[in-house]
mmCIF file of C-alpha atoms and ligand atoms in Angstrom:
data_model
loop_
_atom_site.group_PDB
_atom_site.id
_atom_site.type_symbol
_atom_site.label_atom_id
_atom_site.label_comp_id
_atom_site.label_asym_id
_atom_site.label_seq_id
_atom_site.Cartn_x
_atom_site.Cartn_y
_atom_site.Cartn_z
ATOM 1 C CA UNK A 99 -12.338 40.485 -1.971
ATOM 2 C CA UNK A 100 -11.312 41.933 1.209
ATOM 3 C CA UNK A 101 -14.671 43.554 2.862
ATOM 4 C CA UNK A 102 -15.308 40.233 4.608
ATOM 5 C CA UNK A 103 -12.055 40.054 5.915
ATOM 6 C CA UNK A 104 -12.659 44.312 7.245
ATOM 7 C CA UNK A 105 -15.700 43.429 8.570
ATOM 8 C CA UNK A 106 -13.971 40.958 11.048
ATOM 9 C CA UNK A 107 -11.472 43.237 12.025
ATOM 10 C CA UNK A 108 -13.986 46.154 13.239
ATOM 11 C CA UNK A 109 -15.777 43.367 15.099
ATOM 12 C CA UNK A 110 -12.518 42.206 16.809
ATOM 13 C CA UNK A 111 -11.615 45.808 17.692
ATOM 14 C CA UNK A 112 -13.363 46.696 20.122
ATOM 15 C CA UNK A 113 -13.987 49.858 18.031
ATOM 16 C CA UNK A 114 -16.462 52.606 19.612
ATOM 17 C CA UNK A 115 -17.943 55.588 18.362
ATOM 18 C CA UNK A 116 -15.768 58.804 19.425
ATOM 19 C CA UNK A 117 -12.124 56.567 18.982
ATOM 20 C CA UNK A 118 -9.350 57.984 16.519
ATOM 21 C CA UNK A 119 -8.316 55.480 14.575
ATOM 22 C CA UNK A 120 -5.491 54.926 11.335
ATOM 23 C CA UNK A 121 -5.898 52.374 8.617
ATOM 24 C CA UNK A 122 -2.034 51.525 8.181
ATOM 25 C CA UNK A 123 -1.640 50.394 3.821
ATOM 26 C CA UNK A 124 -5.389 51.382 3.495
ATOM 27 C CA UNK A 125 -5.228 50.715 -0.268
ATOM 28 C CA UNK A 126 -8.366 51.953 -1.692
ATOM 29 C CA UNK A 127 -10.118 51.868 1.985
ATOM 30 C CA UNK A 128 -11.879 49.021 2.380
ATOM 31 C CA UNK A 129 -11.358 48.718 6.059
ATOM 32 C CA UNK A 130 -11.353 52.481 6.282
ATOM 33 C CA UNK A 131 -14.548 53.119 5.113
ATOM 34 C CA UNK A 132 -15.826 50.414 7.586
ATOM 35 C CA UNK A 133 -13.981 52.458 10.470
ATOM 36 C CA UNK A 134 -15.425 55.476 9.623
ATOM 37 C CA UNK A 135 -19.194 54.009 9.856
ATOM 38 C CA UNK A 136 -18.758 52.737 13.629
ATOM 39 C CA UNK A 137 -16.622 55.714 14.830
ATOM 40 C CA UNK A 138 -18.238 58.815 13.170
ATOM 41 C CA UNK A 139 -19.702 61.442 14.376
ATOM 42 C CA UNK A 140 -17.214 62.348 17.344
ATOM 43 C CA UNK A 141 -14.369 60.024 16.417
ATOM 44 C CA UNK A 142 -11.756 60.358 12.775
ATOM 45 C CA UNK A 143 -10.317 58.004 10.570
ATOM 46 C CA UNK A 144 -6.530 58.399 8.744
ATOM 47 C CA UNK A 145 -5.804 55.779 6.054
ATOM 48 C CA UNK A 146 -2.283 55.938 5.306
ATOM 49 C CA UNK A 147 -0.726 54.198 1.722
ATOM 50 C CA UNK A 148 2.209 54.439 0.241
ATOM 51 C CA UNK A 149 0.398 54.061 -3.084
ATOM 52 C CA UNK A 150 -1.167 57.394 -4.819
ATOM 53 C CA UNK A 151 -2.879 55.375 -7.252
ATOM 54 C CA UNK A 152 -4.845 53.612 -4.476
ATOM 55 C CA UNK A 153 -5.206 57.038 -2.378
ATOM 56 C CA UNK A 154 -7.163 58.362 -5.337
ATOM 57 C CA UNK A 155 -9.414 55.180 -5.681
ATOM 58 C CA UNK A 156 -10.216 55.555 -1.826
ATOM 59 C CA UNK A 157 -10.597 59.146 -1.452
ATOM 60 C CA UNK A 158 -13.167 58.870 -4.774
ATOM 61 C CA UNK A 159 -14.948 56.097 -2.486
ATOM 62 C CA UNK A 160 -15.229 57.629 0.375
ATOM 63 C CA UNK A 161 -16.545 60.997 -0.683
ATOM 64 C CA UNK A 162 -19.570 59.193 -2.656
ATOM 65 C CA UNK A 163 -20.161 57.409 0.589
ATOM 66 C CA UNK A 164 -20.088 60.982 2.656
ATOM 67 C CA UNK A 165 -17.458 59.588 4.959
ATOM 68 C CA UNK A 166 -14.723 62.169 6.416
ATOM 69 C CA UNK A 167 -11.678 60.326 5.960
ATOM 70 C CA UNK A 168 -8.033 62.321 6.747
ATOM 71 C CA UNK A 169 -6.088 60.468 3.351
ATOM 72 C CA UNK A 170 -2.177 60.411 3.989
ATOM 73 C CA UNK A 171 0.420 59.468 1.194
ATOM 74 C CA UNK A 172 3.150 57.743 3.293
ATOM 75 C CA UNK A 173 5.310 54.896 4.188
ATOM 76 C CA UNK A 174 4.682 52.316 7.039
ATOM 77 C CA UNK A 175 7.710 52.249 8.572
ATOM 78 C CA UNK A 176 7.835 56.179 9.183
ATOM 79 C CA UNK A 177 4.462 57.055 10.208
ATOM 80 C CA UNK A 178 3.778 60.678 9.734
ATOM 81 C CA UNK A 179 2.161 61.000 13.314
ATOM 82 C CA UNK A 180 3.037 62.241 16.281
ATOM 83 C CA UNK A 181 3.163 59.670 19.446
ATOM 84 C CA UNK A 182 -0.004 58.131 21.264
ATOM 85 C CA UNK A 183 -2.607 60.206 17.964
ATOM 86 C CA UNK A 184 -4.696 56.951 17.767
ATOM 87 C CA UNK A 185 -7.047 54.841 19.824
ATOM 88 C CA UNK A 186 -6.766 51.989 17.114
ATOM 89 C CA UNK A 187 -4.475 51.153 14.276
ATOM 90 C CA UNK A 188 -5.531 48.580 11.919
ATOM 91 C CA UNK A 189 -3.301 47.227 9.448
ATOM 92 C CA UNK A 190 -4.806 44.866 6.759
ATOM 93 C CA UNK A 191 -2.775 42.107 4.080
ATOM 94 C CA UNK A 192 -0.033 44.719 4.381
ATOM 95 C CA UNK A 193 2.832 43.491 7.059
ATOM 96 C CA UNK A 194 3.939 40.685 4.429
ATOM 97 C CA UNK A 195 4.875 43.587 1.741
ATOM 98 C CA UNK A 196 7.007 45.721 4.168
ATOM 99 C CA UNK A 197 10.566 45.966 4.054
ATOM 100 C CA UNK A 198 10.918 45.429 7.693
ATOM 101 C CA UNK A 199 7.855 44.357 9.877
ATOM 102 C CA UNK A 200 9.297 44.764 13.640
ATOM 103 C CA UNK A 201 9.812 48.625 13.038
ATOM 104 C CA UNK A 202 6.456 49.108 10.882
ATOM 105 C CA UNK A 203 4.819 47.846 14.383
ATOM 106 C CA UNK A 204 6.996 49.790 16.337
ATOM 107 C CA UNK A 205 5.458 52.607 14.564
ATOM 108 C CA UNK A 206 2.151 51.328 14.708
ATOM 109 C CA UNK A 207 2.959 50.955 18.520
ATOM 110 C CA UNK A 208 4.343 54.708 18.910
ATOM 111 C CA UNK A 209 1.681 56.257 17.682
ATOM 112 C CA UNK A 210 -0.753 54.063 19.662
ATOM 113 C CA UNK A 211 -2.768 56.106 23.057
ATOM 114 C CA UNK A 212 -1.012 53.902 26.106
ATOM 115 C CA UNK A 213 -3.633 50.736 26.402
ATOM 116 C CA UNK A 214 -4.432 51.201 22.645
ATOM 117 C CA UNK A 215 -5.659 48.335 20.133
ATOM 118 C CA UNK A 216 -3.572 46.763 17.412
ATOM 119 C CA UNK A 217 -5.698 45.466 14.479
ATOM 120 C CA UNK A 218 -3.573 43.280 12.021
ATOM 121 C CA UNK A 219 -4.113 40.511 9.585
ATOM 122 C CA UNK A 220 -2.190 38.393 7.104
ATOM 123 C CA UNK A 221 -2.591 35.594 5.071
ATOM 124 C CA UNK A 222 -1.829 32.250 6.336
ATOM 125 C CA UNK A 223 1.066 30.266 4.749
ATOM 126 C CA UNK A 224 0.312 29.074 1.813
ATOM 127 C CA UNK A 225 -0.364 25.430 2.329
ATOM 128 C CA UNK A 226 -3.038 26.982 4.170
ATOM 129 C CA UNK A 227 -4.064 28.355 0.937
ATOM 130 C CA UNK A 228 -4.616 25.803 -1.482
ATOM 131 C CA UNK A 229 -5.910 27.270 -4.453
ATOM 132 C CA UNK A 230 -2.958 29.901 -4.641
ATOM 133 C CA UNK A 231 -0.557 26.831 -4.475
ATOM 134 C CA UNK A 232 -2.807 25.345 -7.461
ATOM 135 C CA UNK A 233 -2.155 29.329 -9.431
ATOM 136 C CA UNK A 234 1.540 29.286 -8.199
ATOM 137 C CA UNK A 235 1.990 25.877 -9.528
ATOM 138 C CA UNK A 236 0.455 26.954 -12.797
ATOM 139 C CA UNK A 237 1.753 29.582 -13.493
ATOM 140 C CA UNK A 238 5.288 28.395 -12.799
ATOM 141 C CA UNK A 239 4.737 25.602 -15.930
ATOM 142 C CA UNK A 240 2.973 28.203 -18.003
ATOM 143 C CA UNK A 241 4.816 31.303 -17.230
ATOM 144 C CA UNK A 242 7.950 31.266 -15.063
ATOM 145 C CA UNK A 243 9.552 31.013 -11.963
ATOM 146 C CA UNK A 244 9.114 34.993 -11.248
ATOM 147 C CA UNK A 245 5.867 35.253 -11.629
ATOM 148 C CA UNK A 246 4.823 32.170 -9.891
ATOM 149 C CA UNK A 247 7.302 33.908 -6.868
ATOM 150 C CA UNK A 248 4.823 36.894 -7.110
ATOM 151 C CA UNK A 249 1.698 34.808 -6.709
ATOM 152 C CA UNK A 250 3.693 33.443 -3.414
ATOM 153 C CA UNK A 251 4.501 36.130 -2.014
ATOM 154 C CA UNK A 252 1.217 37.731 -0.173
ATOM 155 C CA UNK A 253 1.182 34.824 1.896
ATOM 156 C CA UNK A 254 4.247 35.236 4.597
ATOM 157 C CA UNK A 255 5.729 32.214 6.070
ATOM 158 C CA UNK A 256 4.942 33.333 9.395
ATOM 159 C CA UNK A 257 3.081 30.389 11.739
ATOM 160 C CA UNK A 258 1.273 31.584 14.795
ATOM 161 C CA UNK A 259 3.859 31.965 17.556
ATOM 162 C CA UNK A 260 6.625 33.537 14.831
ATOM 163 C CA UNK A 261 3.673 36.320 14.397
ATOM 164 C CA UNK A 262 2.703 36.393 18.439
ATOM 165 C CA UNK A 263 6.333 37.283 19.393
ATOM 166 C CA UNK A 264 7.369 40.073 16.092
ATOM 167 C CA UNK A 265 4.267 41.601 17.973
ATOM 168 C CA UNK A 266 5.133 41.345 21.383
ATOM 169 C CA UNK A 267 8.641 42.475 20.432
ATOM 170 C CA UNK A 268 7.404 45.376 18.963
ATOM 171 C CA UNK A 269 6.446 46.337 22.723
ATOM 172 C CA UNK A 270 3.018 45.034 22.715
ATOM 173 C CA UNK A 271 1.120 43.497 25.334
ATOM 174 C CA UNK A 272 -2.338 40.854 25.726
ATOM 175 C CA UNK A 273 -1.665 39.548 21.871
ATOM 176 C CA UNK A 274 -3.663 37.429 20.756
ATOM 177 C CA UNK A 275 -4.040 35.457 17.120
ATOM 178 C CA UNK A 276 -6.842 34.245 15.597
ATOM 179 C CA UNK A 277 -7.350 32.230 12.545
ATOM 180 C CA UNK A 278 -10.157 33.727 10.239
ATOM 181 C CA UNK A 279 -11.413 31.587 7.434
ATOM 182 C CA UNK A 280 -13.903 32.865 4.147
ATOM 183 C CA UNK A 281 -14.660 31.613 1.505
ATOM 184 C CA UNK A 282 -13.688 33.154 -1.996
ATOM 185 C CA UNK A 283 -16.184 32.737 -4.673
ATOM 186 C CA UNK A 284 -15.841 34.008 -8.363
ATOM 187 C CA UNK A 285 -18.266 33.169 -11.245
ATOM 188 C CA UNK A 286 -15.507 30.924 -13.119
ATOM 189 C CA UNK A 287 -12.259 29.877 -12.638
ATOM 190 C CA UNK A 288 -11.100 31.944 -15.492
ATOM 191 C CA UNK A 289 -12.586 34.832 -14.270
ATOM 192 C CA UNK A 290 -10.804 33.990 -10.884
ATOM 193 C CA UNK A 291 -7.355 34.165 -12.961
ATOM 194 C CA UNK A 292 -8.484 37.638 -14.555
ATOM 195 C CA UNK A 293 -9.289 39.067 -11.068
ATOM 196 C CA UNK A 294 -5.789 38.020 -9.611
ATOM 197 C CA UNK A 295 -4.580 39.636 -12.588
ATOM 198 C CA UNK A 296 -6.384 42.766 -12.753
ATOM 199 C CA UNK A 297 -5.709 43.245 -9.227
ATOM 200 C CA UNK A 298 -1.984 42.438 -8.382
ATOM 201 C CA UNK A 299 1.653 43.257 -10.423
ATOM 202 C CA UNK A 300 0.133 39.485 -12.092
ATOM 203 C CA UNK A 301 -1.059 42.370 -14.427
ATOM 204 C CA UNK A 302 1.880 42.867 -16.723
ATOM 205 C CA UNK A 303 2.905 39.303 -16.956
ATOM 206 C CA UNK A 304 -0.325 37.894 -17.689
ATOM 207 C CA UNK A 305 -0.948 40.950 -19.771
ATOM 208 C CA UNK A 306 1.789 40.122 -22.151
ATOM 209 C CA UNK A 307 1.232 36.048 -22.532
ATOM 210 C CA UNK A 308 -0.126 34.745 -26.077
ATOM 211 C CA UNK A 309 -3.783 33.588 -26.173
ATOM 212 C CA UNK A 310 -2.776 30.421 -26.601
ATOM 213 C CA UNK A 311 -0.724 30.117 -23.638
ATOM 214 C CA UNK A 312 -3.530 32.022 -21.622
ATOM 215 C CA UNK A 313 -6.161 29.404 -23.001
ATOM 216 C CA UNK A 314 -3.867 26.581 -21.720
ATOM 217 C CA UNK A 315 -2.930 28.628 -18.146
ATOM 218 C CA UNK A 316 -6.888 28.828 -17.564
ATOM 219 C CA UNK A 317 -7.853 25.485 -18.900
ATOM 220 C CA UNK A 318 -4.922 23.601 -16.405
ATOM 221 C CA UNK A 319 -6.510 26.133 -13.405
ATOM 222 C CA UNK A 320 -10.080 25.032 -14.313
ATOM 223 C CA UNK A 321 -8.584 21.190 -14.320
ATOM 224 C CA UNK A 322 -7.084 22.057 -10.507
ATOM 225 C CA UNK A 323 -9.862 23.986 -9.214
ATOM 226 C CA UNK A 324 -12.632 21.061 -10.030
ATOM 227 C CA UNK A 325 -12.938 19.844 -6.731
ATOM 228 C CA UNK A 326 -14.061 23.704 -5.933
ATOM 229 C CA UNK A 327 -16.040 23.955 -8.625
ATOM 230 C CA UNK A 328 -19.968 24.238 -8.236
ATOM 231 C CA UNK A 329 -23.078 25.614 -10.104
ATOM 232 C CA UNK A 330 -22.323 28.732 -9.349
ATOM 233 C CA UNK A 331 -18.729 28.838 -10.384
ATOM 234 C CA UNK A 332 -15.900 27.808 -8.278
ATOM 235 C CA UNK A 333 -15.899 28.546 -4.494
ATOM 236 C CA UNK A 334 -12.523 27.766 -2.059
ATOM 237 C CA UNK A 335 -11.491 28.972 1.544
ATOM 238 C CA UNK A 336 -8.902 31.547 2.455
ATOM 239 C CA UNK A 337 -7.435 31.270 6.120
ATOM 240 C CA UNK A 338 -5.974 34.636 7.701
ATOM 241 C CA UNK A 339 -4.482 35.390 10.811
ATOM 242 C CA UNK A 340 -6.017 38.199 12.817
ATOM 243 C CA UNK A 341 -3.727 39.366 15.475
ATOM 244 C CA UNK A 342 -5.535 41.625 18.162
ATOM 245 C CA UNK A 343 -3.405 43.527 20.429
ATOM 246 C CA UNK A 344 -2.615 46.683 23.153
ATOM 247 C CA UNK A 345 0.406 49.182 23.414
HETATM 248 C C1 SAM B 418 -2.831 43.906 -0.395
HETATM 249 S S1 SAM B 418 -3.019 45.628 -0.310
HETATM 250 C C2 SAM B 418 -4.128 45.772 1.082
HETATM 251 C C3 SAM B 418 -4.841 47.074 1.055
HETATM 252 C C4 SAM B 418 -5.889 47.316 2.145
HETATM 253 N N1 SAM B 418 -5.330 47.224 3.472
HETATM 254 C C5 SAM B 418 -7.075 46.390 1.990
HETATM 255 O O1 SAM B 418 -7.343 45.609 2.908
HETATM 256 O O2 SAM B 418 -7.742 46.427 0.935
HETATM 257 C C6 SAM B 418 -1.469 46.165 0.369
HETATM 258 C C7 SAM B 418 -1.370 47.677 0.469
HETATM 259 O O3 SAM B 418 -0.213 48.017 1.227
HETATM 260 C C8 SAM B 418 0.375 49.178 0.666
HETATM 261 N N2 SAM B 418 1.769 49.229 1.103
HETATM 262 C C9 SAM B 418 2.767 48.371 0.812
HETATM 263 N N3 SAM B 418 3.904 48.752 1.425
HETATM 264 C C10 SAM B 418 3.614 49.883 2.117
HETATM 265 C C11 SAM B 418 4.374 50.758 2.949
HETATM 266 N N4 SAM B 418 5.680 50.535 3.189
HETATM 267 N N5 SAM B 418 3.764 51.818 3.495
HETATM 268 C C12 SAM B 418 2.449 52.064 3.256
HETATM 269 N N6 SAM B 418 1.684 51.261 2.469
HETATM 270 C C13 SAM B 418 2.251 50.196 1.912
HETATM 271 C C14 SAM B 418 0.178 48.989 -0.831
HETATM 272 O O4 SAM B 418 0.312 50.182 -1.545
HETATM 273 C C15 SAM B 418 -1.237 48.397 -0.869
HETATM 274 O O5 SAM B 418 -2.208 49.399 -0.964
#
Protein backbone atom coordinates (compact mmCIF):
# COMPACT_ATOMS: atom_id res chain seq x y z
CA UNK A 1 0.00 0.00 0.00
CA UNK A 2 2.69 2.32 0.81
CA UNK A 3 5.62 1.68 -1.95
CA UNK A 4 4.01 4.35 -4.14
CA UNK A 5 3.88 6.71 -1.55
CA UNK A 6 8.19 5.66 -0.76
CA UNK A 7 8.84 5.99 -4.12
CA UNK A 8 7.82 9.76 -4.00
CA UNK A 9 9.67 10.47 -1.09
CA UNK A 10 13.23 9.21 -2.51
CA UNK A 11 12.37 11.30 -5.57
CA UNK A 12 11.66 14.42 -3.42
CA UNK A 13 14.87 13.87 -1.43
CA UNK A 14 17.29 14.79 -3.18
CA UNK A 15 18.85 11.45 -2.11
CA UNK A 16 22.46 10.58 -3.64
CA UNK A 17 24.52 7.67 -3.59
CA UNK A 18 27.24 7.91 -0.64
CA UNK A 19 24.41 9.91 1.90
CA UNK A 20 23.63 8.32 5.45
CA UNK A 21 20.32 8.24 5.84
CA UNK A 22 17.50 6.91 8.86
CA UNK A 23 14.04 5.69 8.09
CA UNK A 24 12.29 7.16 11.35
CA UNK A 25 8.91 4.27 12.19
CA UNK A 26 10.33 2.17 9.24
CA UNK A 27 7.71 -0.53 9.92
CA UNK A 28 8.61 -3.42 7.85
CA UNK A 29 10.91 -1.05 5.47
CA UNK A 30 9.20 -0.11 2.73
CA UNK A 31 10.84 3.21 2.32
CA UNK A 32 14.01 1.71 3.69
CA UNK A 33 14.58 -0.72 1.29
CA UNK A 34 14.00 2.02 -1.39
CA UNK A 35 16.84 4.14 0.44
CA UNK A 36 19.13 1.56 0.45
CA UNK A 37 18.87 1.00 -3.55
CA UNK A 38 19.80 4.80 -4.42
CA UNK A 39 22.42 5.24 -1.62
CA UNK A 40 24.37 1.90 -1.57
CA UNK A 41 27.47 1.16 -2.15
CA UNK A 42 29.29 4.10 -0.18
CA UNK A 43 26.30 5.45 1.71
CA UNK A 44 24.03 3.31 4.95
CA UNK A 45 20.61 3.11 5.82
CA UNK A 46 19.13 2.87 9.77
CA UNK A 47 15.38 2.12 9.99
CA UNK A 48 14.35 2.76 13.39
CA UNK A 49 10.66 1.21 14.88
CA UNK A 50 9.42 0.99 17.93
CA UNK A 51 7.69 -2.22 16.84
CA UNK A 52 9.78 -5.70 17.05
CA UNK A 53 7.19 -7.41 15.25
CA UNK A 54 7.69 -5.10 12.23
CA UNK A 55 11.69 -5.07 12.76
CA UNK A 56 11.57 -8.80 12.11
CA UNK A 57 9.28 -8.49 8.95
CA UNK A 58 11.85 -5.83 7.56
CA UNK A 59 15.05 -7.27 8.49
CA UNK A 60 13.56 -10.81 6.76
CA UNK A 61 12.94 -8.37 3.63
CA UNK A 62 15.80 -6.84 3.36
CA UNK A 63 18.24 -9.70 3.66
CA UNK A 64 16.34 -11.63 0.66
CA UNK A 65 16.79 -8.41 -1.22
CA UNK A 66 20.80 -8.30 -0.23
CA UNK A 67 20.36 -4.82 1.14
CA UNK A 68 22.67 -3.77 4.27
CA UNK A 69 20.27 -2.18 6.42
CA UNK A 70 21.54 -1.07 10.30
CA UNK A 71 17.77 -2.28 12.06
CA UNK A 72 17.24 -0.27 15.44
CA UNK A 73 14.40 -1.15 18.01
CA UNK A 74 13.56 2.35 19.39
CA UNK A 75 11.28 5.16 20.08
CA UNK A 76 10.87 8.39 17.95
CA UNK A 77 11.01 10.80 20.34
CA UNK A 78 14.50 9.59 21.80
CA UNK A 79 16.49 8.77 18.88
CA UNK A 80 19.32 6.50 19.72
CA UNK A 81 21.87 8.67 17.64
CA UNK A 82 24.31 10.85 18.28
CA UNK A 83 23.92 14.62 16.77
CA UNK A 84 24.34 15.60 12.95
CA UNK A 85 24.78 11.02 12.07
CA UNK A 86 22.47 11.53 9.00
CA UNK A 87 22.38 13.27 5.66
CA UNK A 88 18.54 12.45 5.40
CA UNK A 89 15.82 11.37 7.74
CA UNK A 90 12.68 10.21 6.31
CA UNK A 91 9.76 9.64 8.32
CA UNK A 92 6.70 7.95 6.64
CA UNK A 93 2.57 7.77 7.99
CA UNK A 94 4.27 7.87 11.38
CA UNK A 95 4.12 11.66 12.95
CA UNK A 96 0.18 11.19 13.44
CA UNK A 97 0.87 8.06 15.93
CA UNK A 98 3.46 9.88 18.16
CA UNK A 99 2.84 11.01 21.49
CA UNK A 100 4.31 14.33 20.85
CA UNK A 101 5.29 15.44 17.22
CA UNK A 102 7.36 18.86 17.90
CA UNK A 103 10.05 16.84 19.94
CA UNK A 104 9.99 13.61 17.54
CA UNK A 105 11.22 16.41 14.86
CA UNK A 106 13.39 17.94 17.15
CA UNK A 107 15.04 14.67 17.19
CA UNK A 108 14.79 14.12 13.70
CA UNK A 109 16.39 17.69 13.49
CA UNK A 110 19.35 16.84 16.08
CA UNK A 111 20.51 14.16 14.51
CA UNK A 112 20.32 15.84 11.08
CA UNK A 113 24.26 16.93 9.32
CA UNK A 114 23.76 21.05 9.44
CA UNK A 115 21.91 21.73 5.82
CA UNK A 116 20.41 18.17 6.06
CA UNK A 117 16.98 16.95 4.39
CA UNK A 118 13.78 16.22 6.25
CA UNK A 119 11.58 13.62 4.45
CA UNK A 120 8.02 13.40 6.06
CA UNK A 121 4.56 12.45 5.03
CA UNK A 122 1.08 12.10 6.49
CA UNK A 123 -2.21 11.55 5.49
CA UNK A 124 -4.40 14.36 4.66
CA UNK A 125 -7.49 15.04 6.85
CA UNK A 126 -9.89 12.91 6.33
CA UNK A 127 -12.42 14.70 4.24
CA UNK A 128 -9.59 14.50 2.03
CA UNK A 129 -10.02 10.88 2.29
CA UNK A 130 -13.29 9.85 1.34
CA UNK A 131 -13.44 6.30 1.34
CA UNK A 132 -12.04 6.07 5.03
CA UNK A 133 -14.95 8.47 6.01
CA UNK A 134 -17.30 5.87 4.04
CA UNK A 135 -15.28 2.73 6.54
CA UNK A 136 -15.44 5.13 9.60
CA UNK A 137 -19.02 5.75 9.00
CA UNK A 138 -19.60 2.04 8.70
CA UNK A 139 -18.12 0.78 11.01
CA UNK A 140 -19.46 3.20 13.61
CA UNK A 141 -23.32 1.69 12.71
CA UNK A 142 -21.96 -1.81 12.52
CA UNK A 143 -19.41 -1.88 15.20
CA UNK A 144 -18.93 1.07 17.56
CA UNK A 145 -17.79 4.30 18.27
CA UNK A 146 -14.08 2.93 19.22
CA UNK A 147 -13.38 1.30 16.47
CA UNK A 148 -14.72 3.70 14.00
CA UNK A 149 -12.19 6.30 16.27
CA UNK A 150 -9.37 3.84 15.21
CA UNK A 151 -10.18 3.93 11.52
CA UNK A 152 -9.92 7.97 12.12
CA UNK A 153 -7.15 8.21 13.57
CA UNK A 154 -4.15 7.76 10.82
CA UNK A 155 -5.37 10.73 9.27
CA UNK A 156 -4.22 13.88 11.63
CA UNK A 157 -6.18 16.99 11.52
CA UNK A 158 -3.30 18.89 10.54
CA UNK A 159 -4.01 21.42 7.27
CA UNK A 160 -0.99 22.69 5.45
CA UNK A 161 0.27 25.73 7.35
CA UNK A 162 -0.53 23.85 11.01
CA UNK A 163 2.12 21.15 9.48
CA UNK A 164 4.59 24.04 7.79
CA UNK A 165 5.05 25.77 11.21
CA UNK A 166 5.30 22.23 13.88
CA UNK A 167 8.22 21.91 11.26
CA UNK A 168 9.69 25.12 11.24
CA UNK A 169 9.34 25.16 15.03
CA UNK A 170 11.16 22.20 15.31
CA UNK A 171 14.19 24.47 14.03
CA UNK A 172 13.86 23.77 10.44
CA UNK A 173 14.44 25.87 7.61
CA UNK A 174 13.25 26.08 3.41
CA UNK A 175 9.95 23.78 4.33
CA UNK A 176 8.05 23.08 1.96
CA UNK A 177 4.55 20.86 1.63
CA UNK A 178 3.33 19.12 -1.04
CA UNK A 179 0.14 17.35 -1.63
CA UNK A 180 0.70 13.76 -3.11
CA UNK A 181 -2.29 11.97 -4.47
CA UNK A 182 -2.52 7.79 -5.56
CA UNK A 183 -4.81 5.92 -6.16
CA UNK A 184 -5.67 2.75 -3.98
CA UNK A 185 -6.94 -0.17 -5.83
CA UNK A 186 -7.99 -3.61 -4.27
CA UNK A 187 -9.72 -6.48 -6.18
CA UNK A 188 -13.15 -5.97 -4.15
CA UNK A 189 -14.43 -3.90 -1.71
CA UNK A 190 -14.55 -6.71 0.71
CA UNK A 191 -11.23 -7.56 0.20
CA UNK A 192 -10.45 -3.77 0.79
CA UNK A 193 -12.17 -4.24 4.40
CA UNK A 194 -9.98 -7.51 5.02
CA UNK A 195 -6.75 -5.62 4.11
CA UNK A 196 -7.56 -2.66 6.57
CA UNK A 197 -8.12 -5.35 8.89
CA UNK A 198 -5.29 -7.56 8.47
CA UNK A 199 -3.13 -4.65 8.53
CA UNK A 200 -4.11 -2.21 11.41
CA UNK A 201 -5.34 -2.88 15.43
CA UNK A 202 -8.98 -3.12 12.98
CA UNK A 203 -7.66 -6.75 13.48
CA UNK A 204 -9.13 -7.74 16.80
CA UNK A 205 -12.37 -5.95 16.43
CA UNK A 206 -13.22 -7.12 13.13
CA UNK A 207 -11.74 -10.42 14.16
CA UNK A 208 -14.29 -10.96 16.81
CA UNK A 209 -17.69 -9.65 14.85
CA UNK A 210 -20.39 -12.46 13.87
CA UNK A 211 -20.60 -13.39 10.15
CA UNK A 212 -23.61 -11.94 9.96
CA UNK A 213 -22.68 -8.63 11.08
CA UNK A 214 -19.44 -8.89 8.85
CA UNK A 215 -21.76 -9.83 5.77
CA UNK A 216 -23.84 -6.66 6.51
CA UNK A 217 -20.43 -4.33 7.39
CA UNK A 218 -19.11 -5.42 3.77
CA UNK A 219 -22.34 -5.37 1.92
CA UNK A 220 -23.14 -1.41 3.33
CA UNK A 221 -19.11 -0.70 2.23
CA UNK A 222 -19.74 -2.28 -1.22
CA UNK A 223 -23.18 0.00 -1.31
CA UNK A 224 -20.72 3.27 -0.43
CA UNK A 225 -17.86 2.42 -2.48
CA UNK A 226 -20.08 2.03 -5.91
CA UNK A 227 -19.21 5.14 -7.33
CA UNK A 228 -15.40 3.64 -7.05
CA UNK A 229 -16.24 0.60 -8.19
CA UNK A 230 -14.96 -0.68 -11.71
CA UNK A 231 -14.20 -3.97 -13.61
CA UNK A 232 -11.42 -4.47 -11.91
CA UNK A 233 -12.67 -4.02 -8.41
CA UNK A 234 -12.96 -0.79 -6.68
CA UNK A 235 -10.30 1.96 -7.19
CA UNK A 236 -10.33 5.55 -4.94
CA UNK A 237 -7.61 8.32 -4.30
CA UNK A 238 -5.57 8.88 -1.19
CA UNK A 239 -4.12 12.53 -0.73
CA UNK A 240 -0.84 12.85 1.53
CA UNK A 241 1.15 15.60 2.52
CA UNK A 242 4.85 15.40 1.77
CA UNK A 243 6.76 17.90 3.73
CA UNK A 244 10.44 18.39 2.39
CA UNK A 245 12.76 20.18 4.55
CA UNK A 246 16.63 21.28 5.89
CA UNK A 247 18.16 21.50 9.50
C1 LIG B 1 1.61 3.30 9.54
S1 LIG B 1 3.09 2.53 10.00
C2 LIG B 1 4.20 3.19 8.77
C3 LIG B 1 5.39 2.31 8.62
C4 LIG B 1 6.41 2.70 7.54
N1 LIG B 1 6.94 4.03 7.73
C5 LIG B 1 5.82 2.55 6.15
O1 LIG B 1 5.75 3.54 5.42
O2 LIG B 1 5.42 1.42 5.78
C6 LIG B 1 3.56 3.42 11.46
C7 LIG B 1 4.82 2.87 12.10
O3 LIG B 1 5.27 3.76 13.12
C8 LIG B 1 5.78 3.01 14.20
N2 LIG B 1 5.76 3.86 15.39
C9 LIG B 1 4.69 4.38 16.03
N3 LIG B 1 5.09 5.13 17.07
C10 LIG B 1 6.45 5.08 17.09
C11 LIG B 1 7.45 5.65 17.93
N4 LIG B 1 7.12 6.43 18.98
N5 LIG B 1 8.74 5.39 17.67
C12 LIG B 1 9.09 4.60 16.62
N6 LIG B 1 8.17 4.03 15.79
C13 LIG B 1 6.88 4.27 16.02
C14 LIG B 1 4.85 1.80 14.26
O4 LIG B 1 5.40 0.74 14.98
C15 LIG B 1 4.65 1.51 12.77
O5 LIG B 1 5.62 0.62 12.29
Amino acid sequence: MFAPWADELVERSGLGSGDRALDVGCGTSIVARYVAQTVEPDGSVAGLDLNEGMLEVAKATSSDEGSVIEWQEGDATDLPFSDGTFDVVFCQQVLQFVPNPSTTLQEMCRVLVPEGRLVVSVWRPIEFNPSYVTMADTLERHVGDETAAMMRSPFPSWGMDELRDLVKEAGFHDVSVTIGIESMRYPSPEEFVRREAASSPLAEPLGALKRVVREALVRDVEESLRKYTDDDGVVFPMEAHVVVARR
